[in-house]
Amino acid sequence: MPVFDSRSFKDHEQVVFCADKETGLKAIIAVHSTTLGPSGGGIRFWDYAAAHRHVAPGDIAETRGEEDAIYDVLRLSRGMSYKNAMAGLRLGGGKSVIIGNPRELGTPALMEAFGRYIQRLGGSYYAAEDVGTSPTMLASVAKSTSYVSGLDSGEFATGDPSPHTALGVFVSIQAAVKHRLGKTDLAGVHVAVQGVGHVGLYLVGHLIKAGARVTITDIVESNIEAAKALGDVTVVEPAAIHAVDCDVFAPCALGGGLNPKTIPDIKASVIAGAANNQLEHEGVQDEDLRQRGILYAPDYVVNAGGIISVEAEVHREKVSDAEREAKVLRIGDTLATVFAASDKQRRPTGEVANEMAEEIIRKAGEHKNLAAE
Ligand code: NAD
């Protein structure tokens, strides 16, 4: 199973495999970079083998699932380095994945066992919530490690990052609409939101308030009902959302939604959403979108609001809500810079953003080396 040869491995500092027989824990922690500060990134709890079970028997499905988990944690941790760099944070990039179904395996004992592994890294990785983990699960992790952020309680606790992520997505949509459609407000702009979970629901609230026309989908009926309670929304089937005839497509469910099957059907001229890893293959789909005249707002720039909100917690600092909000609002300016560079260089926005992030990290590394001499 390749790690160093994986196509998502790129100069990672440390990759740790964790197993605890008693609780059934199988997890991987990837620290991509600590150049800008301790690496920060969420714990994803996901049954990676599930996608393979219907085509491959037992062991093979599990092995393929593990390969997917390695690919995911390496790619996500690198994405966190880029996200934190572009958001101007004093945080490096890391991520962890726990392999398995969180509903079956996610006991307090397993989360606590995982916390012991995080503790052993001595603060080079700070965990937070991600898909499959909840504030309650994080509280269990925090029993065995102090390197957790996004907690509900405690002196520096910053709580649920989702509203901040949603605000960041909202200002990203504003910036992208301004750049592509020349509109300075969202009144009458039609936005299709894929997934109205923690982030998507707050986003729908902002959009309705701004006078946008909103179409939504979700695979969970109660989430659709919660979005309908916010105001006038149109609901479509999950399989139809990317093809809605709208101005903006906002993927706020899971990654990989921008692929050769979906892209030809997309009618929106802007894509800006919270989901991580929206492009199935970086460098391929972002160029495809550019050539089709669709403005893609790089996902990790758009969804940085959550990590912006927890930065102070990692550094044990107190910041006011206004300071935090100001940092989230700056996401719009960062995107405007990426869009302008992409237009000028005639290169995809994703590639341009990656280069900008790498440059920030490279310069910080040089600075650190000089200071150490
Ligand atoms: P969530 O699990 O609360 O919401 C995701 C929603 O998408 C759920 O309502 C789910 O039912 C729905 N969904 C899943 N598959 C779907 C499909 N095929 N079609 C339509 N709907 C589907 O997660 P979240 O916290 O809202 O995060 C959404 C995305 O944003 C994730 O990719 C996450 O990694 C990313 N993100 C979240 C944050 C945060 O602060 N929560 C920060 C950065 C990035």
CSV table of C-alpha atoms and ligand atoms in Angstrom, one decimal:
chain,number,residue,atom,x,y,z
A,1,MET,CA,0.0,0.0,0.0
A,2,PRO,CA,1.9,3.1,-1.2
A,3,VAL,CA,2.4,6.0,1.2
A,4,PHE,CA,5.5,7.8,-0.1
A,5,ASP,CA,4.5,6.9,-3.7
A,6,SER,CA,0.9,7.9,-3.2
A,7,ARG,CA,-0.2,10.6,-5.6
A,8,SER,CA,-1.3,12.7,-2.6
A,9,PHE,CA,2.0,12.5,-0.8
A,10,LYS,CA,3.9,15.7,-1.1
A,11,ASP,CA,6.7,16.5,1.4
A,12,HIS,CA,4.7,15.4,4.4
A,13,GLU,CA,6.7,15.7,7.6
A,14,GLN,CA,5.1,12.8,9.5
A,15,VAL,CA,2.5,10.1,9.0
A,16,VAL,CA,1.5,8.0,12.0
A,17,PHE,CA,-0.6,4.8,11.9
A,18,CYS,CA,-2.5,4.1,15.2
A,19,ALA,CA,-4.2,0.9,16.3
A,20,ASP,CA,-5.9,0.0,19.6
A,21,LYS,CA,-7.1,-3.6,19.9
A,22,GLU,CA,-9.4,-3.1,22.8
A,23,THR,CA,-11.5,-0.4,21.2
A,24,GLY,CA,-11.0,-1.4,17.5
A,25,LEU,CA,-9.3,1.9,16.7
A,26,LYS,CA,-7.6,2.1,13.3
A,27,ALA,CA,-6.5,5.6,12.5
A,28,ILE,CA,-3.9,7.6,10.6
A,29,ILE,CA,-2.6,11.1,11.5
A,30,ALA,CA,-0.8,13.0,8.8
A,31,VAL,CA,1.3,16.1,9.6
A,32,HIS,CA,2.0,17.8,6.3
A,33,SER,CA,3.7,20.9,7.5
A,34,THR,CA,4.5,22.7,10.8
A,35,THR,CA,6.4,25.6,9.1
A,36,LEU,CA,3.7,28.2,9.9
A,37,GLY,CA,2.8,26.7,13.3
A,38,PRO,CA,1.4,23.6,14.9
A,39,SER,CA,-0.5,21.6,12.3
A,40,GLY,CA,-4.3,22.0,12.6
A,41,GLY,CA,-7.0,19.9,11.0
A,42,GLY,CA,-10.1,17.8,11.8
A,43,ILE,CA,-10.6,14.2,12.7
A,44,ARG,CA,-12.6,12.5,9.8
A,45,PHE,CA,-14.4,9.3,10.9
A,46,TRP,CA,-15.4,7.4,7.8
A,47,ASP,CA,-16.1,3.8,6.7
A,48,TYR,CA,-13.7,3.8,3.7
A,49,ALA,CA,-14.4,0.2,2.8
A,50,ALA,CA,-18.1,0.7,2.4
A,51,ALA,CA,-17.7,2.0,-1.2
A,52,HIS,CA,-15.9,-1.2,-2.2
A,53,ARG,CA,-18.0,-3.9,-0.4
A,54,HIS,CA,-20.6,-4.3,-3.2
A,55,VAL,CA,-17.8,-5.0,-5.7
A,56,ALA,CA,-15.2,-6.8,-3.7
A,57,PRO,CA,-15.3,-9.4,-1.0
A,58,GLY,CA,-14.3,-8.9,2.7
A,59,ASP,CA,-10.5,-8.4,2.9
A,60,ILE,CA,-10.1,-6.8,-0.5
A,61,ALA,CA,-12.8,-4.2,0.3
A,62,GLU,CA,-11.0,-3.5,3.6
A,63,THR,CA,-7.6,-3.1,1.9
A,64,ARG,CA,-9.0,-0.8,-0.8
A,65,GLY,CA,-10.7,1.2,2.0
A,66,GLU,CA,-7.4,1.6,3.7
A,67,GLU,CA,-5.8,2.8,0.5
A,68,ASP,CA,-8.5,5.4,0.2
A,69,ALA,CA,-8.0,6.4,3.8
A,70,ILE,CA,-4.2,7.0,3.2
A,71,TYR,CA,-5.0,8.9,0.0
A,72,ASP,CA,-7.6,11.0,1.9
A,73,VAL,CA,-5.5,11.8,4.9
A,74,LEU,CA,-2.5,12.8,2.8
A,75,ARG,CA,-4.5,15.0,0.5
A,76,LEU,CA,-6.6,16.6,3.3
A,77,SER,CA,-3.5,17.4,5.4
A,78,ARG,CA,-1.8,19.1,2.5
A,79,GLY,CA,-5.0,21.0,1.8
A,80,MET,CA,-5.0,22.2,5.5
A,81,SER,CA,-1.4,23.6,5.0
A,82,TYR,CA,-2.6,25.5,1.9
A,83,LYS,CA,-5.9,26.6,3.6
A,84,ASN,CA,-4.1,27.9,6.7
A,85,ALA,CA,-1.4,29.6,4.7
A,86,MET,CA,-4.0,31.4,2.5
A,87,ALA,CA,-6.0,32.4,5.5
A,88,GLY,CA,-2.9,34.0,7.0
A,89,LEU,CA,-3.0,31.8,10.1
A,90,ARG,CA,-0.2,30.7,12.4
A,91,LEU,CA,-1.0,27.1,11.8
A,92,GLY,CA,0.5,24.3,9.7
A,93,GLY,CA,-1.5,21.6,8.0
A,94,GLY,CA,-2.5,18.2,9.4
A,95,LYS,CA,-5.5,15.9,9.4
A,96,SER,CA,-6.5,12.6,10.8
A,97,VAL,CA,-8.8,9.8,9.7
A,98,ILE,CA,-10.4,7.1,11.8
A,99,ILE,CA,-11.3,4.1,9.7
A,100,GLY,CA,-14.8,2.6,10.2
A,101,ASN,CA,-18.4,3.5,10.7
A,102,PRO,CA,-18.7,6.2,13.5
A,103,ARG,CA,-22.2,5.0,14.5
A,104,GLU,CA,-20.8,1.5,15.2
A,105,LEU,CA,-17.3,2.2,16.4
A,106,GLY,CA,-17.3,5.8,17.7
A,107,THR,CA,-17.4,5.0,21.4
A,108,PRO,CA,-16.1,7.4,24.1
A,109,ALA,CA,-13.4,4.7,24.8
A,110,LEU,CA,-12.2,4.7,21.2
A,111,MET,CA,-12.1,8.5,21.0
A,112,GLU,CA,-10.1,8.6,24.2
A,113,ALA,CA,-7.7,6.0,22.9
A,114,PHE,CA,-7.2,8.1,19.8
A,115,GLY,CA,-6.5,11.2,22.0
A,116,ARG,CA,-3.6,9.3,23.5
A,117,TYR,CA,-2.0,9.0,20.1
A,118,ILE,CA,-2.5,12.7,19.5
A,119,GLN,CA,-0.9,13.5,22.8
A,120,ARG,CA,2.2,11.5,21.9
A,121,LEU,CA,2.8,13.9,19.0
A,122,GLY,CA,3.5,16.6,21.6
A,123,GLY,CA,1.5,19.4,20.0
A,124,SER,CA,2.7,19.1,16.4
A,125,TYR,CA,-1.0,18.1,15.5
A,126,TYR,CA,-4.1,19.8,16.9
A,127,ALA,CA,-7.3,18.0,16.2
A,128,ALA,CA,-10.8,19.4,15.5
A,129,GLU,CA,-14.2,18.3,14.4
A,130,ASP,CA,-14.8,17.0,10.8
A,131,VAL,CA,-17.1,14.7,8.9
A,132,GLY,CA,-18.2,11.8,11.2
A,133,THR,CA,-17.1,13.4,14.5
A,134,SER,CA,-19.2,15.6,16.9
A,135,PRO,CA,-18.5,17.9,19.8
A,136,THR,CA,-19.3,15.1,22.2
A,137,MET,CA,-16.7,12.8,20.5
A,138,LEU,CA,-14.2,15.7,20.7
A,139,ALA,CA,-14.8,16.0,24.4
A,140,SER,CA,-13.9,12.3,24.7
A,141,VAL,CA,-10.7,12.9,22.8
A,142,ALA,CA,-9.9,15.9,25.1
A,143,LYS,CA,-9.9,13.5,28.1
A,144,SER,CA,-6.5,12.1,27.0
A,145,THR,CA,-5.0,15.1,25.1
A,146,SER,CA,-4.8,18.8,25.4
A,147,TYR,CA,-4.2,19.2,21.7
A,148,VAL,CA,-7.8,19.6,20.6
A,149,SER,CA,-9.6,22.7,19.4
A,150,GLY,CA,-13.2,23.6,18.5
A,151,LEU,CA,-14.4,22.5,22.0
A,152,ASP,CA,-17.7,23.5,23.4
A,153,SER,CA,-16.4,24.4,26.8
A,154,GLY,CA,-13.1,25.5,28.5
A,155,GLU,CA,-11.3,28.8,28.9
A,156,PHE,CA,-10.3,29.2,25.2
A,157,ALA,CA,-13.1,27.2,23.7
A,158,THR,CA,-14.4,28.5,20.4
A,159,GLY,CA,-17.3,26.1,19.9
A,160,ASP,CA,-18.9,25.1,16.6
A,161,PRO,CA,-16.9,26.3,13.6
A,162,SER,CA,-19.7,25.8,11.1
A,163,PRO,CA,-21.3,29.3,11.3
A,164,HIS,CA,-17.9,30.8,10.6
A,165,THR,CA,-17.3,28.4,7.7
A,166,ALA,CA,-20.7,29.4,6.4
A,167,LEU,CA,-20.0,33.1,6.6
A,168,GLY,CA,-16.7,32.5,4.7
A,169,VAL,CA,-18.6,30.6,2.0
A,170,PHE,CA,-21.1,33.4,1.8
A,171,VAL,CA,-18.4,36.1,1.3
A,172,SER,CA,-16.7,33.8,-1.3
A,173,ILE,CA,-20.0,33.6,-3.3
A,174,GLN,CA,-20.2,37.4,-3.1
A,175,ALA,CA,-16.6,37.8,-4.3
A,176,ALA,CA,-17.0,35.2,-7.1
A,177,VAL,CA,-20.3,36.7,-8.3
A,178,LYS,CA,-18.7,40.2,-8.3
A,179,HIS,CA,-15.8,38.9,-10.4
A,180,ARG,CA,-17.8,36.8,-12.9
A,181,LEU,CA,-21.2,38.5,-13.1
A,182,GLY,CA,-20.2,42.0,-12.1
A,183,LYS,CA,-22.9,42.1,-9.4
A,184,THR,CA,-22.1,43.7,-6.1
A,185,ASP,CA,-25.0,42.1,-4.2
A,186,LEU,CA,-26.8,38.7,-4.3
A,187,ALA,CA,-30.3,40.0,-4.8
A,188,GLY,CA,-32.0,37.7,-7.3
A,189,VAL,CA,-28.8,35.6,-7.8
A,190,HIS,CA,-29.8,32.0,-8.0
A,191,VAL,CA,-27.7,29.7,-5.8
A,192,ALA,CA,-27.9,25.9,-5.7
A,193,VAL,CA,-26.7,24.5,-2.4
A,194,GLN,CA,-25.8,20.8,-2.3
A,195,GLY,CA,-26.1,19.6,1.3
A,196,VAL,CA,-27.8,21.6,4.0
A,197,GLY,CA,-26.0,20.2,7.1
A,198,HIS,CA,-24.1,22.2,9.6
A,199,VAL,CA,-22.5,24.6,7.1
A,200,GLY,CA,-25.1,24.5,4.3
A,201,LEU,CA,-28.0,25.4,6.6
A,202,TYR,CA,-26.3,28.6,7.9
A,203,LEU,CA,-25.3,29.4,4.3
A,204,VAL,CA,-29.0,29.2,3.2
A,205,GLY,CA,-29.8,31.6,6.0
A,206,HIS,CA,-27.3,34.2,4.8
A,207,LEU,CA,-28.4,33.7,1.1
A,208,ILE,CA,-32.1,34.2,1.9
A,209,LYS,CA,-31.3,37.3,4.0
A,210,ALA,CA,-29.3,38.7,1.0
A,211,GLY,CA,-32.3,38.2,-1.3
A,212,ALA,CA,-30.8,35.4,-3.3
A,213,ARG,CA,-33.0,32.7,-5.0
A,214,VAL,CA,-32.1,29.4,-3.3
A,215,THR,CA,-32.4,25.8,-4.5
A,216,ILE,CA,-31.3,23.0,-2.2
A,217,THR,CA,-30.9,19.3,-1.8
A,218,ASP,CA,-30.0,16.8,0.8
A,219,ILE,CA,-30.2,13.1,1.4
A,220,VAL,CA,-31.7,13.6,4.9
A,221,GLU,CA,-35.3,14.8,5.0
A,222,SER,CA,-35.1,16.5,8.4
A,223,ASN,CA,-32.2,18.7,7.1
A,224,ILE,CA,-34.4,19.7,4.1
A,225,GLU,CA,-37.2,20.6,6.5
A,226,ALA,CA,-34.8,22.7,8.6
A,227,ALA,CA,-33.8,24.7,5.4
A,228,LYS,CA,-37.4,25.1,4.3
A,229,ALA,CA,-38.2,26.6,7.7
A,230,LEU,CA,-35.7,29.4,7.0
A,231,GLY,CA,-37.7,30.8,4.0
A,232,ASP,CA,-38.5,30.3,0.4
A,233,VAL,CA,-36.4,27.5,-1.0
A,234,THR,CA,-36.9,25.2,-4.0
A,235,VAL,CA,-36.0,21.5,-3.3
A,236,VAL,CA,-34.6,19.2,-6.0
A,237,GLU,CA,-33.4,15.6,-5.9
A,238,PRO,CA,-29.7,15.0,-4.9
A,239,ALA,CA,-28.8,13.7,-8.3
A,240,ALA,CA,-30.1,16.9,-10.0
A,241,ILE,CA,-28.5,19.7,-7.9
A,242,HIS,CA,-25.3,20.2,-9.9
A,243,ALA,CA,-27.3,20.5,-13.1
A,244,VAL,CA,-29.7,23.2,-11.8
A,245,ASP,CA,-29.9,26.2,-14.2
A,246,CYS,CA,-28.5,28.7,-11.8
A,247,ASP,CA,-25.8,31.3,-11.3
A,248,VAL,CA,-23.9,29.6,-8.4
A,249,PHE,CA,-23.4,26.0,-7.5
A,250,ALA,CA,-22.3,25.6,-3.8
A,251,PRO,CA,-21.2,22.1,-3.0
A,252,CYS,CA,-21.6,21.7,0.8
A,253,ALA,CA,-21.8,17.9,1.1
A,254,LEU,CA,-18.8,15.7,0.5
A,255,GLY,CA,-15.8,16.0,-1.8
A,256,GLY,CA,-15.3,14.7,-5.4
A,257,GLY,CA,-18.5,16.2,-6.7
A,258,LEU,CA,-16.7,18.0,-9.6
A,259,ASN,CA,-15.8,15.1,-11.9
A,260,PRO,CA,-16.0,14.2,-15.6
A,261,LYS,CA,-19.6,12.9,-15.1
A,262,THR,CA,-21.0,16.1,-13.4
A,263,ILE,CA,-19.0,18.9,-15.0
A,264,PRO,CA,-20.6,18.7,-18.5
A,265,ASP,CA,-24.1,19.2,-16.9
A,266,ILE,CA,-23.1,22.2,-14.8
A,267,LYS,CA,-24.9,25.4,-15.9
A,268,ALA,CA,-23.8,27.7,-13.1
A,269,SER,CA,-21.0,30.2,-14.0
A,270,VAL,CA,-19.6,30.2,-10.5
A,271,ILE,CA,-18.8,27.3,-8.1
A,272,ALA,CA,-18.1,28.2,-4.5
A,273,GLY,CA,-18.9,25.9,-1.6
A,274,ALA,CA,-17.7,24.4,1.7
A,275,ALA,CA,-16.9,20.8,0.8
A,276,ASN,CA,-13.3,19.8,0.9
A,277,ASN,CA,-11.7,18.3,-2.2
A,278,GLN,CA,-14.4,19.2,-4.6
A,279,LEU,CA,-12.3,18.4,-7.6
A,280,GLU,CA,-11.9,14.7,-8.3
A,281,HIS,CA,-8.5,15.3,-9.7
A,282,GLU,CA,-6.7,18.6,-9.0
A,283,GLY,CA,-5.2,20.2,-12.0
A,284,VAL,CA,-7.6,18.3,-14.4
A,285,GLN,CA,-11.1,19.5,-13.4
A,286,ASP,CA,-10.0,23.0,-12.5
A,287,GLU,CA,-8.6,23.5,-16.0
A,288,ASP,CA,-11.7,21.9,-17.5
A,289,LEU,CA,-13.9,24.3,-15.6
A,290,ARG,CA,-11.7,27.3,-16.6
A,291,GLN,CA,-12.0,26.3,-20.3
A,292,ARG,CA,-15.8,26.0,-19.9
A,293,GLY,CA,-15.9,29.6,-18.5
A,294,ILE,CA,-16.9,28.4,-15.0
A,295,LEU,CA,-15.3,30.3,-12.2
A,296,TYR,CA,-14.1,27.8,-9.6
A,297,ALA,CA,-13.4,29.3,-6.1
A,298,PRO,CA,-10.8,26.9,-4.6
A,299,ASP,CA,-12.5,25.0,-1.8
A,300,TYR,CA,-9.8,25.4,0.8
A,301,VAL,CA,-9.8,29.2,0.4
A,302,VAL,CA,-13.6,29.3,0.6
A,303,ASN,CA,-14.0,27.1,3.6
A,304,ALA,CA,-11.3,28.5,5.9
A,305,GLY,CA,-13.8,30.2,8.2
A,306,GLY,CA,-13.9,27.2,10.6
A,307,ILE,CA,-10.2,27.0,11.1
A,308,ILE,CA,-9.9,30.8,11.4
A,309,SER,CA,-12.4,30.5,14.2
A,310,VAL,CA,-10.3,27.9,16.1
A,311,GLU,CA,-6.8,29.4,15.5
A,312,ALA,CA,-6.9,31.4,18.8
A,313,GLU,CA,-7.9,28.3,20.7
A,314,VAL,CA,-4.8,26.5,19.5
A,315,HIS,CA,-2.6,29.4,20.6
A,316,ARG,CA,-4.5,29.7,23.9
A,317,GLU,CA,-5.4,33.3,23.1
A,318,LYS,CA,-8.6,35.3,23.5
A,319,VAL,CA,-9.9,37.2,20.4
A,320,SER,CA,-13.1,39.2,20.1
A,321,ASP,CA,-15.9,38.0,17.8
A,322,ALA,CA,-15.3,41.2,15.7
A,323,GLU,CA,-11.6,40.2,15.1
A,324,ARG,CA,-12.6,36.7,14.2
A,325,GLU,CA,-15.3,37.9,11.8
A,326,ALA,CA,-12.9,40.4,10.2
A,327,LYS,CA,-10.5,37.6,9.4
A,328,VAL,CA,-13.3,35.5,7.9
A,329,LEU,CA,-14.5,38.4,5.7
A,330,ARG,CA,-10.9,38.7,4.3
A,331,ILE,CA,-11.5,35.4,2.5
A,332,GLY,CA,-13.3,37.5,-0.1
A,333,ASP,CA,-10.2,39.7,-0.8
A,334,THR,CA,-8.0,36.6,-1.0
A,335,LEU,CA,-10.2,35.1,-3.6
A,336,ALA,CA,-10.3,38.3,-5.6
A,337,THR,CA,-6.5,38.1,-5.7
A,338,VAL,CA,-6.6,34.4,-6.9
A,339,PHE,CA,-9.2,35.2,-9.5
A,340,ALA,CA,-7.2,38.2,-10.9
A,341,ALA,CA,-4.0,36.1,-11.1
A,342,SER,CA,-5.8,33.2,-12.7
A,343,ASP,CA,-7.3,35.6,-15.4
A,344,LYS,CA,-3.9,37.2,-16.0
A,345,GLN,CA,-2.0,34.0,-16.2
A,346,ARG,CA,-4.8,32.1,-18.0
A,347,ARG,CA,-4.3,29.3,-15.5
A,348,PRO,CA,-6.8,27.5,-13.3
A,349,THR,CA,-7.7,29.1,-10.0
A,350,GLY,CA,-6.9,25.9,-8.1
A,351,GLU,CA,-3.3,25.8,-9.5
A,352,VAL,CA,-2.8,29.5,-8.9
A,353,ALA,CA,-4.0,29.2,-5.2
A,354,ASN,CA,-1.8,26.2,-4.6
A,355,GLU,CA,1.2,28.1,-5.8
A,356,MET,CA,0.4,31.1,-3.7
A,357,ALA,CA,0.1,28.9,-0.6
A,358,GLU,CA,3.3,27.1,-1.3
A,359,GLU,CA,5.1,30.4,-1.7
A,360,ILE,CA,3.8,31.6,1.7
A,361,ILE,CA,5.0,28.4,3.3
A,362,ARG,CA,8.4,28.5,1.5
A,363,LYS,CA,9.0,32.1,2.5
A,364,ALA,CA,8.1,31.4,6.2
A,365,GLY,CA,10.5,28.4,6.1
A,366,GLU,CA,13.3,30.6,4.8
A,367,HIS,CA,12.6,33.1,7.5
A,368,LYS,CA,12.6,30.5,10.2
A,369,ASN,CA,15.9,29.1,8.9
A,370,LEU,CA,17.5,32.5,8.9
A,371,ALA,CA,16.2,33.2,12.4
A,372,ALA,CA,17.8,29.9,13.6
A,373,GLU,CA,21.2,30.6,12.1
B,1,NAD,P1,-22.5,17.9,7.5
B,1,NAD,O1,-22.3,16.4,7.6
B,1,NAD,O2,-23.2,18.5,8.7
B,1,NAD,O3,-23.4,18.3,6.2
B,1,NAD,C1,-23.3,17.7,5.0
B,1,NAD,C2,-24.7,17.5,4.5
B,1,NAD,O4,-24.6,17.0,3.2
B,1,NAD,C3,-25.6,16.6,5.3
B,1,NAD,O5,-26.8,17.2,5.6
B,1,NAD,C4,-25.8,15.4,4.4
B,1,NAD,O6,-27.0,14.7,4.7
B,1,NAD,C5,-25.7,16.0,3.1
B,1,NAD,N1,-25.3,15.1,2.0
B,1,NAD,C6,-24.4,14.0,2.1
B,1,NAD,N2,-24.3,13.4,0.9
B,1,NAD,C7,-25.1,14.1,0.0
B,1,NAD,C8,-25.5,14.0,-1.3
B,1,NAD,N3,-25.0,13.0,-2.1
B,1,NAD,N4,-26.4,14.9,-1.8
B,1,NAD,C9,-26.9,15.9,-1.1
B,1,NAD,N5,-26.6,16.0,0.2
B,1,NAD,C10,-25.8,15.2,0.8
B,1,NAD,O7,-21.1,18.5,7.2
B,1,NAD,P2,-20.7,20.1,7.4
B,1,NAD,O8,-20.0,20.3,8.7
B,1,NAD,O9,-21.9,20.9,7.0
B,1,NAD,O10,-19.6,20.2,6.2
B,1,NAD,C11,-20.0,20.2,4.9
B,1,NAD,C12,-18.7,20.1,4.0
B,1,NAD,O11,-17.9,21.2,4.3
B,1,NAD,C13,-17.8,18.9,4.3
B,1,NAD,O12,-17.2,18.5,3.1
B,1,NAD,C14,-16.8,19.4,5.3
B,1,NAD,O13,-15.6,18.6,5.2
B,1,NAD,C15,-16.6,20.8,4.8
B,1,NAD,N6,-16.1,21.7,5.8
B,1,NAD,C16,-16.9,21.9,6.9
B,1,NAD,C17,-16.4,22.8,7.9
B,1,NAD,C18,-17.2,23.1,9.1
B,1,NAD,O14,-16.9,24.1,9.8
B,1,NAD,N7,-18.2,22.3,9.5
B,1,NAD,C19,-15.2,23.5,7.7
B,1,NAD,C20,-14.5,23.3,6.5
B,1,NAD,C21,-15.0,22.4,5.6
